[in-house]
mmCIF file of C-alpha atoms and ligand atoms in Angstrom:
data_model
loop_
_atom_site.group_PDB
_atom_site.id
_atom_site.type_symbol
_atom_site.label_atom_id
_atom_site.label_comp_id
_atom_site.label_asym_id
_atom_site.label_seq_id
_atom_site.Cartn_x
_atom_site.Cartn_y
_atom_site.Cartn_z
ATOM 1 C CA UNK W 1 94.197 105.611 129.606
ATOM 2 C CA UNK W 2 96.796 107.671 127.916
ATOM 3 C CA UNK W 3 96.890 106.292 124.480
ATOM 4 C CA UNK W 4 100.293 106.984 122.744
ATOM 5 C CA UNK W 5 100.216 104.146 120.183
ATOM 6 C CA UNK W 6 98.475 105.757 117.233
ATOM 7 C CA UNK W 7 100.939 104.321 114.782
ATOM 8 C CA UNK W 8 99.618 100.876 115.800
ATOM 9 C CA UNK W 9 95.987 101.873 115.293
ATOM 10 C CA UNK W 10 93.878 104.992 115.791
ATOM 11 C CA UNK W 11 90.451 105.348 117.323
ATOM 12 C CA UNK W 12 87.596 105.229 114.721
ATOM 13 C CA UNK W 13 86.464 108.802 113.889
ATOM 14 C CA UNK W 14 82.792 109.277 114.860
ATOM 15 C CA UNK W 15 82.126 110.622 111.333
ATOM 16 C CA UNK W 16 83.596 107.395 109.804
ATOM 17 C CA UNK W 17 81.395 105.336 112.133
ATOM 18 C CA UNK W 18 78.351 107.317 111.142
ATOM 19 C CA UNK W 19 79.196 106.890 107.400
ATOM 20 C CA UNK W 20 79.494 103.096 108.005
ATOM 21 C CA UNK W 21 76.365 102.424 110.089
ATOM 22 C CA UNK W 22 73.762 102.444 107.343
ATOM 23 C CA UNK W 23 75.676 99.686 105.440
ATOM 24 C CA UNK W 24 75.804 97.533 108.551
ATOM 25 C CA UNK W 25 72.028 97.904 108.922
ATOM 26 C CA UNK W 26 69.376 98.614 106.264
ATOM 27 C CA UNK W 27 71.719 99.305 103.277
ATOM 28 C CA UNK W 28 73.101 95.885 103.367
ATOM 29 C CA UNK W 29 72.988 95.108 99.611
ATOM 30 C CA UNK W 30 75.740 93.360 97.646
ATOM 31 C CA UNK W 31 77.158 95.940 95.067
ATOM 32 C CA UNK W 32 77.005 93.216 92.560
ATOM 33 C CA UNK W 33 73.168 92.906 92.882
ATOM 34 C CA UNK W 34 71.240 94.395 90.033
ATOM 35 C CA UNK W 35 68.212 95.331 92.185
ATOM 36 C CA UNK W 36 67.673 98.465 94.260
ATOM 37 C CA UNK W 37 69.637 97.608 97.418
ATOM 38 C CA UNK W 38 72.432 96.299 95.273
ATOM 39 C CA UNK W 39 72.569 99.406 93.154
ATOM 40 C CA UNK W 40 72.431 101.494 96.313
ATOM 41 C CA UNK W 41 75.573 99.675 97.748
ATOM 42 C CA UNK W 42 77.391 100.015 94.346
ATOM 43 C CA UNK W 43 76.616 103.746 94.376
ATOM 44 C CA UNK W 44 78.065 104.015 97.868
ATOM 45 C CA UNK W 45 81.301 102.257 96.748
ATOM 46 C CA UNK W 46 81.409 104.533 93.633
ATOM 47 C CA UNK W 47 80.941 107.610 95.744
ATOM 48 C CA UNK W 48 83.687 106.520 98.171
ATOM 49 C CA UNK W 49 86.043 105.854 95.216
ATOM 50 C CA UNK W 50 85.454 109.344 93.956
ATOM 51 C CA UNK W 51 86.107 110.973 97.289
ATOM 52 C CA UNK W 52 89.242 109.019 97.924
ATOM 53 C CA UNK W 53 90.445 109.846 94.483
ATOM 54 C CA UNK W 54 89.845 113.581 95.072
ATOM 55 C CA UNK W 55 91.587 113.380 98.453
ATOM 56 C CA UNK W 56 94.668 111.825 96.856
ATOM 57 C CA UNK W 57 94.812 113.779 93.661
ATOM 58 C CA UNK W 58 94.075 110.665 91.666
ATOM 59 C CA UNK W 59 91.505 109.446 89.202
ATOM 60 C CA UNK W 60 88.618 107.199 90.529
ATOM 61 C CA UNK W 61 89.765 104.298 88.273
ATOM 62 C CA UNK W 62 93.170 104.340 89.935
ATOM 63 C CA UNK W 63 91.723 103.599 93.407
ATOM 64 C CA UNK W 64 91.227 99.995 94.677
ATOM 65 C CA UNK W 65 89.706 99.194 97.949
ATOM 66 C CA UNK W 66 91.421 96.288 99.859
ATOM 67 C CA UNK W 67 91.367 94.633 103.241
ATOM 68 C CA UNK W 68 94.180 96.836 104.624
ATOM 69 C CA UNK W 69 97.680 97.927 104.317
ATOM 70 C CA UNK W 70 99.072 94.423 104.275
ATOM 71 C CA UNK W 71 96.941 93.349 101.327
ATOM 72 C CA UNK W 72 97.684 96.635 99.382
ATOM 73 C CA UNK W 73 101.408 96.117 99.792
ATOM 74 C CA UNK W 74 101.348 92.369 98.880
ATOM 75 C CA UNK W 75 99.178 93.183 95.845
ATOM 76 C CA UNK W 76 101.380 95.976 94.635
ATOM 77 C CA UNK W 77 104.719 94.161 94.959
ATOM 78 C CA UNK W 78 103.482 90.740 93.725
ATOM 79 C CA UNK W 79 101.082 92.101 91.128
ATOM 80 C CA UNK W 80 103.455 94.621 89.515
ATOM 81 C CA UNK W 81 106.661 92.415 89.674
ATOM 82 C CA UNK W 82 104.759 89.512 88.232
ATOM 83 C CA UNK W 83 103.177 91.513 85.469
ATOM 84 C CA UNK W 84 106.458 93.102 84.500
ATOM 85 C CA UNK W 85 108.298 89.842 84.476
ATOM 86 C CA UNK W 86 105.579 88.168 82.394
ATOM 87 C CA UNK W 87 106.032 90.978 79.857
ATOM 88 C CA UNK W 88 109.696 90.121 79.647
ATOM 89 C CA UNK W 89 110.847 93.398 81.357
ATOM 90 C CA UNK W 90 113.058 91.795 83.852
ATOM 91 C CA UNK W 91 113.132 90.287 87.374
ATOM 92 C CA UNK W 92 114.988 92.717 89.630
ATOM 93 C CA UNK W 93 113.242 94.549 92.480
ATOM 94 C CA UNK W 94 114.750 97.234 94.797
ATOM 95 C CA UNK W 95 113.535 97.864 98.280
ATOM 96 C CA UNK W 96 114.897 98.876 101.653
ATOM 97 C CA UNK W 97 115.922 97.003 104.759
ATOM 98 C CA UNK W 98 113.629 99.179 106.884
ATOM 99 C CA UNK W 99 110.204 98.426 105.314
ATOM 100 C CA UNK W 100 107.453 97.191 107.492
ATOM 101 C CA UNK W 101 107.307 93.340 107.508
ATOM 102 C CA UNK W 102 104.345 93.515 105.095
ATOM 103 C CA UNK W 103 106.749 94.848 102.505
ATOM 104 C CA UNK W 104 109.880 93.074 103.647
ATOM 105 C CA UNK W 105 108.315 89.591 103.852
ATOM 106 C CA UNK W 106 106.695 90.039 100.533
ATOM 107 C CA UNK W 107 110.085 90.957 99.097
ATOM 108 C CA UNK W 108 111.467 87.802 100.519
ATOM 109 C CA UNK W 109 108.567 85.903 99.019
ATOM 110 C CA UNK W 110 109.413 87.479 95.604
ATOM 111 C CA UNK W 111 112.906 85.966 96.015
ATOM 112 C CA UNK W 112 111.295 82.549 96.606
ATOM 113 C CA UNK W 113 109.457 83.155 93.302
ATOM 114 C CA UNK W 114 112.753 83.670 91.463
ATOM 115 C CA UNK W 115 113.170 87.495 91.712
ATOM 116 C CA UNK W 116 116.441 89.106 92.463
ATOM 117 C CA UNK W 117 115.790 91.632 95.341
ATOM 118 C CA UNK W 118 118.230 94.306 96.412
ATOM 119 C CA UNK W 119 117.625 95.584 100.018
ATOM 120 C CA UNK W 120 119.127 99.085 100.472
ATOM 121 C CA UNK W 121 120.352 100.231 103.866
ATOM 122 C CA UNK W 122 119.808 103.566 105.528
ATOM 123 C CA UNK W 123 121.866 106.136 107.504
ATOM 124 C CA UNK W 124 121.891 106.480 111.240
ATOM 125 C CA UNK W 125 118.666 108.548 111.096
ATOM 126 C CA UNK W 126 116.795 105.896 109.156
ATOM 127 C CA UNK W 127 116.892 107.725 105.941
ATOM 128 C CA UNK W 128 117.543 106.030 102.612
ATOM 129 C CA UNK W 129 119.375 107.926 99.892
ATOM 130 C CA UNK W 130 117.984 108.538 96.391
ATOM 131 C CA UNK W 131 121.569 108.211 94.979
ATOM 132 C CA UNK W 132 121.651 104.668 96.281
ATOM 133 C CA UNK W 133 118.408 103.883 94.520
ATOM 134 C CA UNK W 134 119.805 105.366 91.386
ATOM 135 C CA UNK W 135 123.037 103.235 91.768
ATOM 136 C CA UNK W 136 121.062 100.012 92.249
ATOM 137 C CA UNK W 137 118.957 100.381 89.068
ATOM 138 C CA UNK W 138 119.848 97.898 86.374
ATOM 139 C CA UNK W 139 118.380 96.945 82.940
ATOM 140 C CA UNK W 140 116.454 94.096 84.569
ATOM 141 C CA UNK W 141 114.979 96.322 87.346
ATOM 142 C CA UNK W 142 111.140 96.353 87.144
ATOM 143 C CA UNK W 143 110.041 97.628 90.506
ATOM 144 C CA UNK W 144 111.240 99.768 93.438
ATOM 145 C CA UNK W 145 109.459 99.976 96.774
ATOM 146 C CA UNK W 146 110.144 102.382 99.519
ATOM 147 C CA UNK W 147 107.987 103.435 102.487
ATOM 148 C CA UNK W 148 107.050 107.043 102.790
ATOM 149 C CA UNK W 149 107.424 107.224 106.554
ATOM 150 C CA UNK W 150 108.827 104.639 108.847
ATOM 151 C CA UNK W 151 106.441 103.100 111.432
ATOM 152 C CA UNK W 152 109.001 102.637 114.142
ATOM 153 C CA UNK W 153 111.145 105.774 114.078
ATOM 154 C CA UNK W 154 109.037 108.130 111.861
ATOM 155 C CA UNK W 155 111.655 109.007 109.425
ATOM 156 C CA UNK W 156 110.269 110.379 106.204
ATOM 157 C CA UNK W 157 111.931 109.116 103.004
ATOM 158 C CA UNK W 158 112.785 111.313 100.029
ATOM 159 C CA UNK W 159 110.267 109.744 97.762
ATOM 160 C CA UNK W 160 110.059 112.514 95.220
ATOM 161 C CA UNK W 161 113.781 112.398 94.776
ATOM 162 C CA UNK W 162 113.764 108.660 94.434
ATOM 163 C CA UNK W 163 110.902 108.913 91.873
ATOM 164 C CA UNK W 164 113.002 111.561 89.944
ATOM 165 C CA UNK W 165 116.105 109.362 89.963
ATOM 166 C CA UNK W 166 113.997 106.388 88.654
ATOM 167 C CA UNK W 167 112.356 108.573 85.987
ATOM 168 C CA UNK W 168 115.745 109.843 84.910
ATOM 169 C CA UNK W 169 117.160 106.262 84.556
ATOM 170 C CA UNK W 170 114.014 105.093 82.836
ATOM 171 C CA UNK W 171 114.209 107.905 80.216
ATOM 172 C CA UNK W 172 117.869 107.407 79.511
ATOM 173 C CA UNK W 173 117.485 103.610 79.177
ATOM 174 C CA UNK W 174 113.983 103.690 77.634
ATOM 175 C CA UNK W 175 113.184 101.116 80.268
ATOM 176 C CA UNK W 176 110.217 101.188 82.646
ATOM 177 C CA UNK W 177 110.671 100.852 86.435
ATOM 178 C CA UNK W 178 107.570 101.216 88.572
ATOM 179 C CA UNK W 179 107.691 102.827 92.072
ATOM 180 C CA UNK W 180 105.522 101.682 94.933
ATOM 181 C CA UNK W 181 105.376 103.333 98.373
ATOM 182 C CA UNK W 182 103.970 102.095 101.612
ATOM 183 C CA UNK W 183 102.422 105.280 102.913
ATOM 184 C CA UNK W 184 100.486 103.623 105.781
ATOM 185 C CA UNK W 185 101.831 106.015 108.378
ATOM 186 C CA UNK W 186 101.350 109.130 106.370
ATOM 187 C CA UNK W 187 97.674 110.173 106.268
ATOM 188 C CA UNK W 188 96.831 113.113 108.478
ATOM 189 C CA UNK W 189 100.478 114.035 108.870
ATOM 190 C CA UNK W 190 101.920 114.432 105.431
ATOM 191 C CA UNK W 191 100.255 115.714 102.203
ATOM 192 C CA UNK W 192 99.563 112.868 99.880
ATOM 193 C CA UNK W 193 99.117 114.077 96.358
ATOM 194 C CA UNK W 194 99.922 111.383 93.770
ATOM 195 C CA UNK W 195 101.407 113.590 91.142
ATOM 196 C CA UNK W 196 103.643 115.439 93.640
ATOM 197 C CA UNK W 197 104.978 112.140 94.977
ATOM 198 C CA UNK W 198 105.571 110.752 91.522
ATOM 199 C CA UNK W 199 104.750 107.081 92.528
ATOM 200 C CA UNK W 200 102.985 104.483 90.352
ATOM 201 C CA UNK W 201 101.403 102.682 93.438
ATOM 202 C CA UNK W 202 100.782 103.520 97.027
ATOM 203 C CA UNK W 203 99.308 101.636 99.925
ATOM 204 C CA UNK W 204 97.218 102.860 102.789
ATOM 205 C CA UNK W 205 95.457 101.260 105.815
ATOM 206 C CA UNK W 206 92.222 102.824 107.027
ATOM 207 C CA UNK W 207 92.586 102.185 110.816
ATOM 208 C CA UNK W 208 95.758 104.242 110.836
ATOM 209 C CA UNK W 209 93.859 107.320 109.994
ATOM 210 C CA UNK W 210 90.598 107.083 111.934
ATOM 211 C CA UNK W 211 88.933 104.575 109.663
ATOM 212 C CA UNK W 212 87.927 100.934 110.356
ATOM 213 C CA UNK W 213 90.297 97.972 110.684
ATOM 214 C CA UNK W 214 90.241 95.496 107.771
ATOM 215 C CA UNK W 215 89.975 98.275 105.193
ATOM 216 C CA UNK W 216 92.625 99.648 102.897
ATOM 217 C CA UNK W 217 93.456 101.431 99.743
ATOM 218 C CA UNK W 218 95.713 100.664 96.862
ATOM 219 C CA UNK W 219 96.445 103.494 94.435
ATOM 220 C CA UNK W 220 97.501 102.159 91.074
ATOM 221 C CA UNK W 221 98.414 104.803 88.471
ATOM 222 C CA UNK W 222 96.723 104.409 85.122
ATOM 223 C CA UNK W 223 98.464 101.931 82.822
ATOM 224 C CA UNK W 224 100.593 100.339 85.612
ATOM 225 C CA UNK W 225 101.232 96.748 84.723
ATOM 226 C CA UNK W 226 99.456 94.681 87.432
ATOM 227 C CA UNK W 227 98.267 91.149 87.899
ATOM 228 C CA UNK W 228 95.752 90.790 90.615
ATOM 229 C CA UNK W 229 96.515 88.860 93.917
ATOM 230 C CA UNK W 230 92.909 87.789 94.754
ATOM 231 C CA UNK W 231 91.159 85.806 92.001
ATOM 232 C CA UNK W 232 87.406 85.259 91.843
ATOM 233 C CA UNK W 233 84.706 87.753 90.771
ATOM 234 C CA UNK W 234 85.148 90.814 88.710
ATOM 235 C CA UNK W 235 85.046 93.385 91.546
ATOM 236 C CA UNK W 236 87.295 96.442 91.760
ATOM 237 C CA UNK W 237 87.613 96.654 88.008
ATOM 238 C CA UNK W 238 88.876 93.056 87.779
ATOM 239 C CA UNK W 239 91.750 93.905 90.026
ATOM 240 C CA UNK W 240 90.706 92.645 93.358
ATOM 241 C CA UNK W 241 88.156 89.865 93.629
ATOM 242 C CA UNK W 242 85.687 89.504 96.518
ATOM 243 C CA UNK W 243 82.450 91.172 97.730
ATOM 244 C CA UNK W 244 83.274 94.633 98.691
ATOM 245 C CA UNK W 245 83.440 95.704 102.381
ATOM 246 C CA UNK W 246 80.832 98.387 101.654
ATOM 247 C CA UNK W 247 80.708 99.784 105.288
ATOM 248 C CA UNK W 248 84.543 99.744 105.597
ATOM 249 C CA UNK W 249 84.757 101.463 102.232
ATOM 250 C CA UNK W 250 82.391 104.207 103.297
ATOM 251 C CA UNK W 251 84.224 104.745 106.597
ATOM 252 C CA UNK W 252 87.580 104.771 104.785
ATOM 253 C CA UNK W 253 86.578 107.585 102.480
ATOM 254 C CA UNK W 254 85.092 109.741 105.250
ATOM 255 C CA UNK W 255 88.162 109.199 107.435
ATOM 256 C CA UNK W 256 90.620 109.994 104.711
ATOM 257 C CA UNK W 257 88.805 113.212 103.691
ATOM 258 C CA UNK W 258 89.083 114.341 107.374
ATOM 259 C CA UNK W 259 92.693 113.264 107.642
ATOM 260 C CA UNK W 260 93.659 115.118 104.466
ATOM 261 C CA UNK W 261 92.153 118.348 105.688
ATOM 262 C CA UNK W 262 94.040 120.688 108.034
ATOM 263 C CA UNK W 263 97.274 118.804 107.997
ATOM 264 C CA UNK W 264 99.459 121.788 108.736
ATOM 265 C CA UNK W 265 97.611 122.909 111.867
ATOM 266 C CA UNK W 266 97.301 119.299 113.134
ATOM 267 C CA UNK W 267 100.956 118.599 112.517
ATOM 268 C CA UNK W 268 102.170 121.818 114.095
ATOM 269 C CA UNK W 269 100.141 121.221 117.272
ATOM 270 C CA UNK W 270 101.275 117.541 117.646
ATOM 271 C CA UNK W 271 104.828 118.295 116.654
ATOM 272 C CA UNK W 272 105.059 120.738 119.677
ATOM 273 C CA UNK W 273 103.823 117.945 121.931
ATOM 274 C CA UNK W 274 106.232 115.457 120.418
ATOM 275 C CA UNK W 275 109.174 117.733 121.101
ATOM 276 C CA UNK W 276 108.000 118.454 124.606
ATOM 277 C CA UNK W 277 107.808 114.667 125.241
ATOM 278 C CA UNK W 278 111.140 113.947 123.710
ATOM 279 C CA UNK W 279 112.994 116.775 125.363
ATOM 280 C CA UNK W 280 111.267 116.009 128.631
ATOM 281 C CA UNK W 281 112.405 112.396 128.528
ATOM 282 C CA UNK W 282 115.975 113.313 127.817
ATOM 283 C CA UNK W 283 115.982 115.891 130.579
ATOM 284 C CA UNK W 284 114.399 113.591 133.118
ATOM 285 C CA UNK W 285 115.617 110.064 132.380
ATOM 286 C CA UNK W 286 119.337 109.396 132.427
ATOM 287 C CA UNK W 287 120.505 106.997 129.717
ATOM 288 C CA UNK W 288 117.715 107.876 127.340
ATOM 289 C CA UNK W 289 118.639 108.348 123.620
ATOM 290 C CA UNK W 290 116.115 109.370 120.920
ATOM 291 C CA UNK W 291 116.177 107.192 117.787
ATOM 292 C CA UNK W 292 115.578 108.407 114.208
ATOM 293 C CA UNK W 293 115.585 111.570 112.279
ATOM 294 C CA UNK W 294 114.647 114.619 114.229
ATOM 295 C CA UNK W 295 113.959 116.800 111.213
ATOM 296 C CA UNK W 296 112.538 114.837 108.322
ATOM 297 C CA UNK W 297 110.076 112.849 110.438
ATOM 298 C CA UNK W 298 106.491 112.350 111.291
ATOM 299 C CA UNK W 299 105.218 114.933 113.688
ATOM 300 C CA UNK W 300 103.791 112.315 116.061
ATOM 301 C CA UNK W 301 106.589 109.897 116.646
ATOM 302 C CA UNK W 302 108.961 109.660 119.523
ATOM 303 C CA UNK W 303 111.186 106.575 119.639
ATOM 304 C CA UNK W 304 113.665 106.449 122.515
ATOM 305 C CA UNK W 305 116.191 103.828 123.777
ATOM 306 C CA UNK W 306 116.539 103.393 127.455
ATOM 307 C CA UNK W 307 119.879 102.009 128.371
ATOM 308 C CA UNK W 308 119.745 98.922 130.552
ATOM 309 C CA UNK W 309 115.999 98.428 130.024
ATOM 310 C CA UNK W 310 114.206 95.564 128.210
ATOM 311 C CA UNK W 311 111.413 97.375 126.362
ATOM 312 C CA UNK W 312 108.658 94.851 127.066
ATOM 313 C CA UNK W 313 109.269 95.306 130.825
ATOM 314 C CA UNK W 314 108.873 98.974 130.518
ATOM 315 C CA UNK W 315 105.802 98.752 128.265
ATOM 316 C CA UNK W 316 104.096 96.438 130.967
ATOM 317 C CA UNK W 317 105.113 98.887 133.656
ATOM 318 C CA UNK W 318 103.639 101.889 131.828
ATOM 319 C CA UNK W 319 100.560 99.895 130.962
ATOM 320 C CA UNK W 320 100.004 99.210 134.670
ATOM 321 C CA UNK W 321 100.032 103.065 135.107
ATOM 322 C CA UNK W 322 97.533 103.502 132.286
ATOM 323 C CA UNK W 323 99.866 104.488 129.522
ATOM 324 C CA UNK W 324 99.740 102.574 126.194
ATOM 325 C CA UNK W 325 102.778 102.625 123.957
ATOM 326 C CA UNK W 326 104.814 100.193 122.008
ATOM 327 C CA UNK W 327 108.048 98.386 122.211
ATOM 328 C CA UNK W 328 109.303 98.755 118.547
ATOM 329 C CA UNK W 329 106.644 97.896 115.997
ATOM 330 C CA UNK W 330 103.310 96.639 117.290
ATOM 331 C CA UNK W 331 103.154 94.235 114.433
ATOM 332 C CA UNK W 332 106.228 92.329 115.536
ATOM 333 C CA UNK W 333 105.608 92.512 119.224
ATOM 334 C CA UNK W 334 105.363 88.776 119.715
ATOM 335 C CA UNK W 335 108.889 88.103 118.822
ATOM 336 C CA UNK W 336 112.097 88.854 120.816
ATOM 337 C CA UNK W 337 114.120 89.982 117.866
ATOM 338 C CA UNK W 338 115.456 93.542 118.216
ATOM 339 C CA UNK W 339 113.889 95.872 115.668
ATOM 340 C CA UNK W 340 115.256 95.325 112.131
ATOM 341 C CA UNK W 341 114.851 99.050 111.607
ATOM 342 C CA UNK W 342 117.049 100.015 114.574
ATOM 343 C CA UNK W 343 119.598 97.437 113.570
ATOM 344 C CA UNK W 344 119.710 98.788 110.004
ATOM 345 C CA UNK W 345 120.287 102.255 111.499
ATOM 346 C CA UNK W 346 123.334 100.896 113.304
ATOM 347 C CA UNK W 347 121.857 101.215 116.812
ATOM 348 C CA UNK W 348 123.630 98.913 119.234
ATOM 349 C CA UNK W 349 121.566 95.780 120.150
ATOM 350 C CA UNK W 350 121.681 96.844 123.782
ATOM 351 C CA UNK W 351 120.021 100.077 122.949
ATOM 352 C CA UNK W 352 117.674 98.474 120.421
ATOM 353 C CA UNK W 353 116.160 96.020 122.867
ATOM 354 C CA UNK W 354 115.428 98.991 125.163
ATOM 355 C CA UNK W 355 113.532 101.089 122.663
ATOM 356 C CA UNK W 356 109.997 102.462 123.098
ATOM 357 C CA UNK W 357 107.827 104.058 120.541
ATOM 358 C CA UNK W 358 105.370 106.709 121.663
ATOM 359 C CA UNK W 359 103.109 107.823 118.789
ATOM 360 C CA UNK W 360 100.848 110.619 119.423
ATOM 361 C CA UNK W 361 97.484 111.419 117.904
ATOM 362 C CA UNK W 362 95.156 114.266 117.115
ATOM 363 C CA UNK W 363 93.498 113.836 120.512
ATOM 364 C CA UNK W 364 96.695 113.840 122.552
ATOM 365 C CA UNK W 365 96.797 116.665 125.100
ATOM 366 C CA UNK W 366 99.580 118.538 126.912
ATOM 367 C CA UNK W 367 98.199 117.223 130.144
ATOM 368 C CA UNK W 368 98.768 113.661 128.900
ATOM 369 C CA UNK W 369 102.326 114.448 127.885
ATOM 370 C CA UNK W 370 102.954 116.065 131.374
ATOM 371 C CA UNK W 371 101.555 112.933 133.083
ATOM 372 C CA UNK W 372 103.792 110.626 131.067
ATOM 373 C CA UNK W 373 106.822 112.721 131.966
ATOM 374 C CA UNK W 374 105.881 112.505 135.708
ATOM 375 C CA UNK W 375 105.384 108.719 135.515
ATOM 376 C CA UNK W 376 108.072 107.589 133.151
ATOM 377 C CA UNK W 377 111.238 108.164 135.202
ATOM 378 C CA UNK W 378 110.049 105.971 137.974
ATOM 379 C CA UNK W 379 108.924 103.242 135.516
ATOM 380 C CA UNK W 380 112.334 103.330 133.828
ATOM 381 C CA UNK W 381 114.072 102.907 137.177
ATOM 382 C CA UNK W 382 111.863 99.995 138.022
ATOM 383 C CA UNK W 383 112.278 98.387 134.616
ATOM 384 C CA UNK W 384 116.047 98.731 134.968
ATOM 385 C CA UNK W 385 115.970 96.842 138.279
ATOM 386 C CA UNK W 386 113.709 94.085 136.854
ATOM 387 C CA UNK W 387 115.148 94.016 133.403
ATOM 388 C CA UNK W 388 116.889 90.989 131.939
ATOM 389 C CA UNK W 389 118.524 93.347 129.378
ATOM 390 C CA UNK W 390 121.999 92.851 130.736
ATOM 391 C CA UNK W 391 121.735 89.035 130.168
ATOM 392 C CA UNK W 392 120.479 89.559 126.713
ATOM 393 C CA UNK W 393 122.847 88.500 123.948
ATOM 394 C CA UNK W 394 124.593 91.712 122.755
ATOM 395 C CA UNK W 395 126.941 90.421 120.248
ATOM 396 C CA UNK W 396 130.067 91.257 122.221
HETATM 397 N N1 PLP U 1 103.087 99.393 106.608
HETATM 398 C C1 PLP U 1 103.261 100.176 107.692
HETATM 399 C C2 PLP U 1 104.276 101.227 107.555
HETATM 400 C C3 PLP U 1 102.578 99.873 108.911
HETATM 401 O O1 PLP U 1 102.831 100.609 110.012
HETATM 402 C C4 PLP U 1 101.615 98.887 109.010
HETATM 403 C C5 PLP U 1 100.952 98.529 110.246
HETATM 404 O O2 PLP U 1 101.518 98.725 111.284
HETATM 405 C C6 PLP U 1 101.362 98.107 107.803
HETATM 406 C C7 PLP U 1 102.052 98.407 106.728
HETATM 407 C C8 PLP U 1 100.396 97.095 107.753
HETATM 408 O O3 PLP U 1 99.066 97.541 107.910
HETATM 409 P P1 PLP U 1 97.904 96.586 108.392
HETATM 410 O O4 PLP U 1 98.261 95.874 109.582
HETATM 411 O O5 PLP U 1 96.638 97.549 108.613
HETATM 412 O O6 PLP U 1 97.566 95.697 107.213
#
């Protein structure tokens, strides 16, 4: 198999598996237990928290372990917005139209709960502008949320500029606005130092960086107003109830440490493969148009629209040839909707329904890219013949 869907999930790193194994076997204690195996599990969670904090340039008390990116994002948006409104600070939230559904649908839920939400658009490259954030800020604004890197087209957002714009507004108005970022696609590819990013909250999902599925991280800057999402026991400093996933937490810390190391070398190597794939596709396949930003982007993402193709047909054809890739976002694969990200970028619906995302990984080789470039033109031609794309509603 040639696996080019690392943005959907990545293989578990052997080191992460090794870090997890003892906690799935003999070191099975509940960290809340006061006896030896319980204390041992608590020590493992504490150790993982210290290591994650060091990798992110944060304090251990600012790190919460969750069940994944989705929970982290839900907790951050709901928990901060609720706490701020309860404190009488306001009820306006700013986000973007190109967030992952974990963010977008949570923002829509905030609207159901009576919050006023502004959804900012993006340019044709998928980039949102800090000035638009600044212009959308109002005295009732309590929270802004913007993803660090888009999962469909790989565009990297100007988070530090957005953070500066918010800080500037907050200082002039003596009014606090918190900033959250969904950084799920970033580890291993972009440096993640909390002070440099200037965010108050940040969400990560372990399986995107070689950790286990069902594990995630929520960074919450000290003194960030927050009401927990999950209620129950007092775990995670009273901020996330439920018995800790000790094995997942241990695997998460190990995977993050590895991902945070050697980013430049990894990104340089994979970026060259990405460019080879993108340029090769354009050269060999007529009617192929790359989507997204080609400069400020993740080094591992190639998103291309194939004119006259229905992307699921092409994904199936490539799958039959042993190539795994994605039609738009893996998380919304079951629906026929064109990608909300491509639509926000102004991509024509006919192009949007024919878009494919290839996401490379650390293990991707030049031989694999060569093989994809050999196989793809024939599969696109077949998909064009079999495609229903021309009968798809195109708004014309
Ligand atoms: N945010 C982004 C940008 C993602 O790509 C994903 C997963 O695809 C998520 C959030 C949700 O992560 P998870 O499914 O691990 O909860």
